[in-house]
Short mmCIF file of C-alpha atoms in Angstrom, two decimals:
data_model
loop_
_atom_site.label_atom_id
_atom_site.label_comp_id
_atom_site.label_asym_id
_atom_site.label_seq_id
_atom_site.Cartn_x
_atom_site.Cartn_y
_atom_site.Cartn_z
CA MET A 1 -0.12 0.46 -0.02
CA CYS A 2 2.44 2.32 0.72
CA THR A 3 4.28 1.39 -1.46
CA GLY A 4 1.86 2.06 -4.70
CA LEU A 5 1.26 5.42 -2.36
CA GLY A 6 4.59 6.03 -2.95
CA SER A 7 5.00 5.16 -6.85
CA GLY A 8 2.34 7.11 -7.53
CA LEU A 9 3.50 10.29 -6.34
CA PHE A 10 7.05 10.38 -7.86
CA LEU A 11 5.05 9.78 -11.26
CA GLY A 12 2.99 12.85 -10.47
CA LEU A 13 5.93 14.41 -9.64
CA PHE A 14 7.75 13.20 -13.13
CA LEU A 15 4.74 14.10 -14.74
CA ALA A 16 4.99 17.33 -13.22
CA LEU A 17 9.21 18.07 -13.84
CA THR A 18 7.95 16.52 -17.58
CA GLY A 19 5.47 19.43 -18.41
CA CYS A 20 7.94 22.35 -16.79
CA GLY A 21 10.22 21.31 -18.88
CA ARG A 22 8.49 21.33 -21.85
CA GLN A 23 6.25 24.53 -21.66
CA ALA A 24 10.09 26.24 -20.68
CA ALA A 25 11.15 24.87 -24.00
CA ARG A 26 7.95 26.30 -25.73
CA GLU A 27 8.77 29.73 -24.47
CA ALA A 28 12.46 29.32 -25.32
CA ALA A 29 11.89 29.04 -29.25
CA SER A 30 9.04 31.58 -29.45
CA ARG A 31 11.52 34.19 -27.87
CA PRO A 32 13.47 36.39 -30.53
CA ALA A 33 17.12 35.36 -30.78
CA PRO A 34 19.12 38.23 -29.06
CA PRO A 35 21.06 40.38 -32.32
CA PRO A 36 24.35 39.50 -32.73
CA ARG A 37 27.36 41.54 -31.22
CA PRO A 38 28.40 43.92 -33.76
CA ALA A 39 32.17 42.85 -35.40
CA THR A 40 34.83 46.12 -35.53
CA SER A 41 35.08 46.66 -38.73
CA ALA A 42 39.10 45.69 -39.12
CA ARG A 43 40.09 45.10 -41.70
CA LYS A 44 43.25 42.99 -44.08
CA ASP A 45 45.63 45.98 -45.62
CA TRP A 46 44.02 48.80 -47.90
CA SER A 47 45.87 49.09 -50.80
CA TRP A 48 45.50 51.16 -53.95
CA ARG A 49 46.43 51.38 -57.73
CA PRO A 50 45.90 53.23 -61.03
CA VAL A 51 44.28 51.82 -63.92
CA GLY A 52 43.62 54.40 -66.59
CA GLY A 53 42.01 57.66 -65.09
CA LEU A 54 41.11 55.85 -62.14
CA ALA A 55 42.41 55.00 -58.77
CA ILE A 56 40.92 51.17 -57.37
CA LEU A 57 41.34 51.06 -54.09
CA GLU A 58 40.76 47.35 -52.29
CA GLY A 59 40.89 46.33 -48.89
CA GLU A 60 38.46 43.88 -46.59
CA LEU A 61 35.74 44.70 -43.89
CA ALA A 62 34.77 42.42 -41.21
CA SER A 63 30.91 44.36 -41.17
CA PRO A 64 28.91 46.55 -43.61
CA ALA A 65 30.04 49.41 -43.12
CA GLU A 66 29.03 53.85 -44.82
CA LEU A 67 33.29 54.22 -46.41
CA VAL A 68 34.19 58.27 -47.19
CA LEU A 69 37.55 58.55 -48.23
CA GLU A 70 38.22 62.53 -47.00
CA GLY A 71 41.35 64.48 -48.93
CA ARG A 72 42.00 68.53 -49.93
CA SER A 73 40.54 67.90 -53.47
CA ILE A 74 37.66 64.75 -52.64
CA ARG A 75 35.69 63.50 -50.70
CA GLU A 76 34.54 60.36 -51.92
CA ALA A 77 31.87 58.43 -50.10
CA ARG A 78 29.96 54.55 -50.82
CA PHE A 79 28.41 51.90 -48.74
CA ALA A 80 30.69 48.80 -48.70
CA GLU A 81 29.44 45.24 -47.69
CA ALA A 82 31.58 42.70 -45.28
CA GLY A 83 33.86 41.06 -47.00
CA PRO A 84 36.20 42.29 -50.01
CA VAL A 85 36.12 46.21 -51.01
CA ARG A 86 37.23 47.02 -54.16
CA TRP A 87 36.18 50.73 -54.78
CA GLU A 88 36.61 52.49 -58.24
CA LEU A 89 36.61 56.28 -58.24
CA PHE A 90 37.85 58.50 -60.52
CA ARG A 91 42.06 59.40 -59.65
CA PRO A 92 42.38 61.73 -57.37
CA PRO A 93 45.00 65.10 -58.53
CA VAL A 94 49.41 63.89 -58.39
CA GLY A 95 50.19 64.59 -54.58
CA GLU A 96 47.03 64.20 -53.20
CA THR A 97 46.48 62.75 -49.47
CA ALA A 98 43.32 61.18 -48.57
CA LEU A 99 42.25 59.67 -45.35
CA LEU A 100 39.74 56.31 -45.59
CA ARG A 101 37.47 56.28 -42.77
CA THR A 102 33.91 54.90 -41.48
CA ALA A 103 31.17 57.39 -41.12
CA SER A 104 31.15 56.71 -37.52
CA GLY A 105 34.42 58.20 -37.37
CA GLN A 106 36.61 55.19 -37.43
CA ILE A 107 40.56 55.96 -39.78
CA LEU A 108 40.93 53.01 -42.43
CA ALA A 109 43.92 53.63 -43.92
CA ARG A 110 45.59 57.54 -45.06
CA PHE A 111 46.79 57.41 -49.24
CA GLU A 112 48.87 59.87 -50.45
CA PHE A 113 48.71 59.25 -54.86
CA VAL A 114 51.62 60.12 -56.07
CA LEU A 115 52.79 58.62 -59.55
CA PRO A 116 55.02 56.47 -60.71
CA PRO A 117 51.94 54.10 -58.16
CA PRO A 118 53.66 53.15 -54.37
CA ALA A 119 55.36 50.66 -53.64
CA ARG A 120 54.77 48.16 -51.07
CA VAL A 121 55.18 49.31 -47.36
CA ALA A 122 55.89 46.19 -44.80
CA PRO A 123 53.79 45.96 -41.95
CA PRO A 124 54.59 48.07 -38.51
CA LYS A 125 55.42 46.68 -35.44
CA PRO A 126 52.33 46.88 -32.88
CA SER A 127 53.12 49.42 -30.19
CA THR A 128 52.14 51.75 -27.55
CA ARG A 129 53.45 54.45 -29.18
CA ALA A 130 52.21 56.23 -32.81
CA ALA A 131 54.14 54.74 -35.42
CA SER A 132 56.66 56.37 -37.45
CA ALA A 133 57.11 55.82 -41.36
CA ILE A 134 58.40 53.35 -42.39
CA PRO A 135 60.35 53.71 -45.78
CA PRO A 136 58.76 51.34 -48.60
CA LYS A 137 61.13 48.41 -49.83
CA ALA A 138 59.60 48.03 -53.79
CA ARG A 139 58.85 43.99 -54.51
CA HIS A 140 58.38 44.42 -57.81
CA ALA A 141 57.58 46.58 -60.47
CA ASP A 142 54.80 49.50 -60.14
CA PRO A 143 52.98 47.66 -57.06
CA PRO A 144 49.59 48.35 -55.25
CA ALA A 145 50.28 51.03 -52.41
CA GLN A 146 50.16 49.91 -49.10
CA ALA A 147 48.56 52.10 -46.74
CA GLN A 148 47.90 50.17 -42.91
CA VAL A 149 46.15 51.06 -39.91
CA SER A 150 47.83 50.77 -36.56
CA PRO A 151 46.61 49.17 -33.82
CA VAL A 152 47.00 52.42 -31.12
CA LEU A 153 43.98 54.46 -33.14
CA PRO A 154 40.87 54.87 -31.22
CA ALA A 155 38.03 53.69 -32.68
CA ARG A 156 36.44 56.36 -32.98
CA ALA A 157 39.11 59.04 -34.49
CA LYS A 158 38.10 62.45 -35.38
CA VAL A 159 39.63 63.47 -38.89
CA SER A 160 41.19 67.00 -37.75
CA PRO A 161 41.55 69.00 -40.43
CA ALA A 162 45.53 69.96 -39.67
CA ILE A 163 46.48 66.12 -40.40
CA LEU A 164 44.93 67.15 -44.52
CA PRO A 165 46.74 68.81 -46.93
CA ALA A 166 45.97 72.15 -46.65
CA ARG A 167 46.28 75.48 -50.03
CA ALA A 168 47.85 78.90 -48.99
CA GLU A 169 45.54 81.53 -50.12
CA VAL A 170 46.88 84.59 -50.73
CA GLY A 171 44.50 87.38 -52.69
CA PRO A 172 42.70 85.24 -55.01
CA ALA A 173 44.50 82.91 -56.27
CA ILE A 174 46.18 79.79 -54.40
CA VAL A 175 49.29 79.04 -53.60
CA PRO A 176 50.75 75.33 -51.88
CA ALA A 177 51.14 75.86 -48.22
CA ARG A 178 53.74 73.41 -46.45
CA PRO A 179 52.85 69.24 -46.80
CA PRO A 180 51.43 67.54 -44.13
CA LYS A 181 53.56 66.04 -41.08
CA ALA A 182 52.96 62.32 -41.22
CA LEU A 183 49.37 61.01 -39.45
CA PRO A 184 50.06 59.53 -35.78
CA GLY A 185 50.21 55.98 -35.51
CA LEU A 186 49.40 56.01 -39.63
CA PRO A 187 52.90 55.49 -42.08
CA ALA A 188 52.66 57.87 -45.11
CA VAL A 189 51.66 55.66 -47.99
CA ALA A 190 55.40 56.50 -49.78
CA PRO A 191 56.26 56.31 -53.34
CA ASP A 192 59.01 54.09 -54.40
CA ARG A 193 61.11 56.00 -56.61
CA VAL A 194 58.89 60.12 -56.74
CA THR A 195 61.04 62.54 -58.76
CA PRO A 196 58.93 65.82 -57.28
CA LEU A 197 58.17 68.43 -59.87
CA PRO A 198 60.14 71.71 -58.73
CA SER A 199 57.27 73.64 -57.30
CA PRO A 200 56.70 76.51 -59.25
CA THR A 201 56.75 80.14 -57.98
CA PRO A 202 52.62 80.87 -58.28
CA PHE A 203 51.28 83.49 -60.34
CA LEU A 204 49.25 85.51 -58.57
CA LEU A 205 45.80 87.23 -58.88
CA PRO A 206 46.32 90.83 -57.53
CA ARG A 207 41.97 91.40 -55.70
CA ALA A 208 41.57 94.44 -57.27
CA ALA A 209 42.43 92.39 -61.18
CA ALA A 210 38.85 90.44 -60.95
CA PRO A 211 36.11 92.19 -63.01
CA ALA A 212 33.05 92.44 -61.47
CA PRO A 213 30.11 90.06 -63.33
CA GLY A 214 30.01 91.95 -66.91
CA ALA A 215 32.27 94.15 -66.75
CA GLY A 216 36.06 93.41 -67.80
CA PRO A 217 37.69 92.70 -71.20
CA TRP A 218 35.15 89.52 -71.85
CA PRO A 219 32.55 90.67 -74.28
CA GLY A 220 28.93 88.07 -73.21
CA MET A 221 30.87 87.69 -69.98
CA GLY A 222 28.40 85.76 -67.67
CA GLU A 223 26.42 83.75 -69.97
CA ALA A 224 27.33 80.69 -67.93
CA LEU A 225 28.34 78.88 -71.78
CA ASN A 226 27.89 75.39 -71.06
CA LEU A 227 29.34 74.15 -74.88
CA THR A 228 28.45 70.33 -75.63
CA ARG A 229 27.68 70.50 -78.99
CA GLY A 230 28.13 72.52 -82.51
CA PRO A 231 26.54 74.56 -84.79
CA GLY A 232 24.88 71.92 -87.72
CA GLY A 233 24.76 71.10 -91.22
CA GLN A 234 28.29 71.26 -92.27
CA LYS A 235 29.52 67.99 -91.26
CA ARG A 236 31.93 69.12 -89.40
CA LEU A 237 33.46 67.43 -86.12
CA LEU A 238 35.81 68.28 -82.49
CA LEU A 239 37.83 65.97 -81.49
CA SER A 240 39.08 66.78 -78.23
CA PHE A 241 41.95 65.62 -76.49
CA ASP A 242 42.05 65.59 -71.90
CA GLY A 243 45.82 65.76 -71.36
CA GLY A 244 45.75 65.01 -67.46
CA SER A 245 48.54 63.18 -66.07
CA ASN A 246 49.23 60.72 -68.41
CA ALA A 247 50.87 60.65 -72.19
CA GLU A 248 51.12 57.26 -73.34
CA VAL A 249 49.70 58.20 -76.87
CA ALA A 250 49.92 61.59 -77.26
CA THR A 251 52.68 61.56 -79.09
CA GLU A 252 51.49 58.98 -81.81
CA ILE A 253 48.01 61.52 -81.70
CA LEU A 254 50.02 64.26 -82.69
CA ASP A 255 51.28 61.74 -85.38
CA ALA A 256 48.19 61.51 -86.75
CA LEU A 257 46.81 65.34 -86.55
CA LYS A 258 49.76 66.15 -88.49
CA ALA A 259 49.98 63.96 -90.70
CA ARG A 260 46.45 65.41 -91.63
CA GLY A 261 46.18 68.79 -91.87
CA VAL A 262 43.91 68.21 -88.79
CA HIS A 263 43.68 71.39 -85.81
CA THR A 264 42.55 70.94 -82.60
CA THR A 265 41.79 71.35 -79.42
CA ILE A 266 43.33 70.12 -76.54
CA PHE A 267 42.90 70.74 -72.59
CA LEU A 268 45.80 70.42 -70.81
CA THR A 269 46.51 70.41 -66.59
CA GLY A 270 49.09 72.63 -64.93
CA ALA A 271 50.76 69.00 -64.37
CA PHE A 272 50.80 67.42 -67.59
CA ILE A 273 52.55 71.32 -68.81
CA GLN A 274 55.18 70.42 -66.07
CA HIS A 275 56.01 67.09 -67.02
CA PHE A 276 55.89 66.81 -70.59
CA PRO A 277 57.04 70.03 -72.10
CA ALA A 278 58.12 69.57 -74.77
CA LEU A 279 55.07 67.64 -76.04
CA VAL A 280 52.99 70.91 -74.94
CA LYS A 281 55.46 72.93 -77.08
CA ARG A 282 55.11 71.06 -79.83
CA MET A 283 51.39 71.26 -78.89
CA ALA A 284 51.41 74.77 -80.19
CA ALA A 285 53.63 74.66 -82.92
CA GLU A 286 51.99 72.66 -84.85
CA GLY A 287 49.12 75.42 -84.28
CA HIS A 288 46.39 72.74 -81.92
CA GLU A 289 44.13 75.17 -79.90
CA LEU A 290 45.28 74.58 -75.67
CA GLY A 291 42.47 74.87 -73.21
CA ASN A 292 42.19 74.75 -69.48
CA HIS A 293 41.73 71.40 -67.42
CA THR A 294 42.87 73.35 -64.05
CA MET A 295 45.96 73.25 -62.38
CA ASN A 296 45.97 69.41 -60.17
CA HIS A 297 42.03 68.25 -61.56
CA PRO A 298 40.22 68.45 -58.59
CA HIS A 299 36.18 67.31 -58.46
CA PHE A 300 34.91 70.83 -58.26
CA ALA A 301 31.44 69.72 -58.17
CA PRO A 302 30.16 66.41 -57.43
CA GLY A 303 26.90 65.46 -58.53
CA MET A 304 27.13 68.69 -60.25
CA LYS A 305 26.44 70.35 -57.43
CA ARG A 306 29.05 72.55 -56.14
CA ASP A 307 31.42 71.62 -53.16
CA PRO A 308 31.22 74.34 -51.01
CA LYS A 309 34.98 74.34 -49.78
CA TRP A 310 35.63 75.17 -53.76
CA THR A 311 35.16 78.98 -53.13
CA LYS A 312 35.21 81.74 -55.80
CA GLU A 313 39.39 82.25 -55.53
CA ARG A 314 40.21 78.69 -54.94
CA VAL A 315 37.91 77.74 -58.89
CA GLN A 316 39.59 80.82 -60.28
CA GLY A 317 43.30 80.23 -58.72
CA GLU A 318 43.41 76.17 -60.36
CA LEU A 319 42.45 77.98 -63.64
CA LEU A 320 45.25 80.66 -63.36
CA GLU A 321 47.72 78.58 -61.50
CA ALA A 322 47.10 75.97 -64.84
CA ASP A 323 47.61 79.24 -66.95
CA ALA A 324 50.57 80.54 -65.17
CA ALA A 325 52.46 76.96 -66.21
CA LEU A 326 51.71 77.69 -70.31
CA VAL A 327 53.00 81.59 -69.57
CA ARG A 328 56.27 79.97 -68.39
CA LEU A 329 56.89 77.99 -70.86
CA LEU A 330 56.01 79.49 -73.67
CA GLY A 331 55.50 82.91 -73.36
CA ARG A 332 51.65 83.30 -74.08
CA PRO A 333 48.18 82.25 -72.29
CA MET A 334 46.08 79.79 -72.71
CA ASP A 335 43.36 80.03 -75.16
CA PRO A 336 39.88 80.50 -73.52
CA TYR A 337 38.76 77.73 -72.97
CA TRP A 338 38.98 75.50 -70.46
CA ARG A 339 37.02 72.18 -69.82
CA ALA A 340 35.61 70.65 -65.89
CA PRO A 341 38.01 67.73 -64.58
CA TYR A 342 35.52 65.17 -64.60
CA GLY A 343 33.04 67.27 -66.22
CA GLU A 344 31.87 68.82 -62.88
CA GLN A 345 30.53 72.18 -63.17
CA THR A 346 28.12 74.54 -62.18
CA ALA A 347 26.79 77.88 -64.43
CA GLU A 348 28.12 79.62 -60.90
CA ILE A 349 31.42 77.82 -61.37
CA ARG A 350 31.60 78.11 -65.32
CA ARG A 351 30.64 82.42 -64.45
CA TRP A 352 34.07 82.48 -62.25
CA ALA A 353 36.20 80.47 -65.29
CA GLU A 354 34.14 83.22 -67.46
CA GLU A 355 35.77 86.10 -65.59
CA LEU A 356 38.82 84.80 -66.54
CA GLY A 357 38.33 84.97 -70.13
CA TYR A 358 37.12 80.83 -70.27
CA ARG A 359 34.13 79.51 -72.33
CA HIS A 360 33.71 76.19 -70.68
CA VAL A 361 33.40 73.51 -73.68
CA GLY A 362 32.29 70.32 -72.25
CA TRP A 363 31.41 66.82 -75.12
CA SER A 364 28.32 65.64 -76.31
CA GLU A 365 26.00 63.32 -74.78
CA GLY A 366 27.15 60.05 -75.85
CA ALA A 367 30.44 60.46 -76.82
CA ASP A 368 32.88 60.41 -74.12
CA THR A 369 34.82 57.24 -75.84
CA LEU A 370 36.32 56.77 -72.64
CA ASP A 371 39.47 55.09 -73.52
CA TRP A 372 41.19 55.75 -70.58
CA ALA A 373 39.15 52.41 -69.66
CA THR A 374 41.25 48.46 -69.32
CA PRO A 375 39.46 45.31 -69.49
CA LYS A 376 39.26 45.08 -65.89
CA GLU A 377 36.90 47.82 -66.19
CA ARG A 378 34.77 45.55 -67.37
CA ARG A 379 31.70 47.83 -66.92
CA LEU A 380 33.50 50.49 -68.84
CA TYR A 381 35.50 48.64 -70.89
CA ARG A 382 34.97 48.95 -74.75
CA SER A 383 37.99 47.66 -77.54
CA GLY A 384 39.57 49.74 -79.17
CA ASP A 385 38.06 48.84 -82.46
CA ALA A 386 34.96 49.50 -81.21
CA ILE A 387 35.51 52.34 -79.22
CA LEU A 388 35.71 54.02 -83.54
CA GLN A 389 33.15 51.00 -84.57
CA ARG A 390 31.19 53.83 -82.51
CA LEU A 391 31.86 56.69 -82.92
CA ARG A 392 31.29 55.72 -87.17
CA GLN A 393 27.82 54.43 -86.30
CA ARG A 394 27.37 58.29 -84.58
CA LEU A 395 28.70 59.63 -86.87
CA ASP A 396 25.92 58.08 -89.53
CA ARG A 397 23.86 58.49 -86.86
CA ASP A 398 24.00 62.09 -85.69
CA GLY A 399 27.24 63.47 -85.68
CA ASP A 400 27.59 66.55 -87.19
CA GLY A 401 28.62 68.96 -84.60
CA LEU A 402 29.53 66.77 -82.09
CA ILE A 403 32.35 66.91 -79.66
CA VAL A 404 34.17 64.15 -78.93
CA LEU A 405 35.90 63.23 -75.70
CA MET A 406 39.47 61.88 -76.33
CA HIS A 407 42.57 61.08 -73.86
CA LEU A 408 45.96 61.57 -74.56
CA GLY A 409 47.06 58.57 -72.05
CA SER A 410 45.98 55.12 -72.05
CA GLU A 411 47.63 52.70 -70.00
CA ARG A 412 46.11 49.87 -72.22
CA ALA A 413 47.62 47.18 -74.65
CA GLU A 414 49.66 48.96 -77.41
CA LYS A 415 47.40 47.16 -79.82
CA ASP A 416 44.24 47.95 -77.60
CA ARG A 417 44.64 51.12 -78.15
CA PRO A 418 41.69 53.27 -79.66
CA SER A 419 44.88 55.87 -81.53
CA ALA A 420 46.42 53.11 -82.68
CA GLY A 421 43.06 53.22 -85.43
CA LEU A 422 42.48 56.58 -85.18
CA GLY A 423 44.30 58.13 -88.57
CA ALA A 424 41.73 55.32 -90.86
CA PHE A 425 38.97 56.12 -88.67
CA MET A 426 40.16 60.19 -89.77
CA ASP A 427 40.84 58.85 -92.99
CA ARG A 428 37.25 57.46 -93.99
CA ALA A 429 35.41 59.95 -92.26
CA ARG A 430 36.83 62.71 -94.38
CA ARG A 431 36.20 60.77 -97.66
CA GLU A 432 32.63 60.46 -96.50
CA GLY A 433 32.45 64.38 -96.40
CA TRP A 434 33.25 65.11 -93.00
CA ALA A 435 35.23 68.20 -91.34
CA PHE A 436 37.46 67.92 -88.83
CA VAL A 437 37.41 70.83 -86.37
CA PRO A 438 38.68 72.92 -82.85
CA VAL A 439 36.62 74.73 -80.55
CA SER A 440 37.75 77.75 -82.01
CA ALA A 441 35.30 77.55 -86.15
CA PHE A 442 31.74 76.43 -83.49
CA LEU A 443 32.18 78.81 -82.00
CA HIS A 444 32.32 81.82 -84.32
CA ASP A 445 29.51 79.90 -86.51
CA LEU A 446 27.74 80.27 -83.04
CA GLY A 447 27.77 83.73 -82.94
CA LYS A 448 30.06 84.69 -80.01
CA PRO A 449 31.92 87.42 -79.72
CA ALA A 450 36.15 85.92 -79.95
CA TRP A 451 37.75 86.55 -77.28
CA ASN A 452 41.99 87.66 -76.59
CA PRO A 453 43.52 85.63 -74.49
CA GLN A 454 46.81 88.27 -74.20
CA LEU A 455 44.47 90.50 -72.28
CA ARG A 456 44.12 87.34 -69.46
CA LEU A 457 48.16 88.82 -68.57
CA ALA A 458 46.52 91.04 -66.82
CA PHE A 459 45.40 88.77 -64.13
CA LEU A 460 48.86 87.39 -63.63
CA GLN A 461 51.37 89.06 -61.51
CA SER A 462 54.50 88.43 -62.11
CA PRO A 463 55.90 86.51 -59.65
CA THR A 464 58.46 88.19 -56.84
CA PRO A 465 61.58 86.11 -55.42
CA ALA A 466 61.50 84.44 -52.56
CA PRO A 467 63.87 85.64 -50.02
CA GLN A 468 67.04 83.98 -48.91
CA SER A 469 67.67 82.04 -45.95
CA ARG A 470 70.23 83.03 -43.59
#
């Protein structure tokens, strides 16, 4: 009797405990799982390499992040998922220094965009003190540049303007300031072998020299002209060329133009003029118009909205500094045209340029040949033959007055450069009745008053010698 009663009590207790366990399990299963702890944005070494007019940034993120690349003349942002990251952007000016950080402020890398590409840098040993810059060691020809991140940096380090390159303003023009010191905790991605350009004595724009809007020697100034197509009816087109920092195909292009007696318009940066003075002298001697492409090829207006840091004085300074480089080389100013880097400009910026005697010349819709893109840029790349074939088709469709954009630099294999077939393309177009003209021909037929570039010399102040150190 007692044994049966004890067995019953034990069985009841067992069933009750089992039921409670099942109920607890059901409640636990119904509760949402706790969110995973967010991983930090730690990553493997970041690097960059130039490809045509692009800079390719590569690295790795442990968690999704909004990335910001910010320097003196650039500010680019994009969202990246966790894992390997490959970021393509237009290459910043030579010598630009920029920080790569997350939107929350965590600094990932510091880049120096130099040419030729920087060599690999050995990673620094962890230290409680800020690491100093480590001398680069070349491993092979033209390797990607490495940007190291020191573990001593705080997770939410803010970007201080003091560590970014700056320009000291003198009047409305700008002159280079002293280069920034190495960022504490981040060794600079230094070049393996770079012959620095001599720092030219700047030509300054006197404050009293700039005319007020609507005044000055430029008839029609203030129109904010943006020439993207010439007048029709005469089967003419403009093959325009930009010279930024490279010149691999410049000689081939100049040879093709000279052999056919074609004069065109070439837009040059001040950096190109300093790097390739013999080519610039040849362009002038062979009768080509030389337009302004700014000194350092900055981003004035990403998304066609002016970056607030590009004030009127700074924009005009970029234009005048490039023009001064040509004056020093040839003794005469640039022709009265300019082309905004990356095509980024606004009506306001165009008016500022017109105060100095430059009308803006863009290119026709769909007439950017993207001739600089290599097979690595899959979205942008077309073979050299395909580029010229598309141009031929465009002439047949709506080529009258077309303004075509091509470049003097190309990192493609020689057989894959459009310049290799440019002469044959021009010969065929001429047989079909087409003529090749410079910008001035289009502006004349549009009824725009001619602007004398010599009048711009009044805006350029003769340099004064720097004081001798004692």
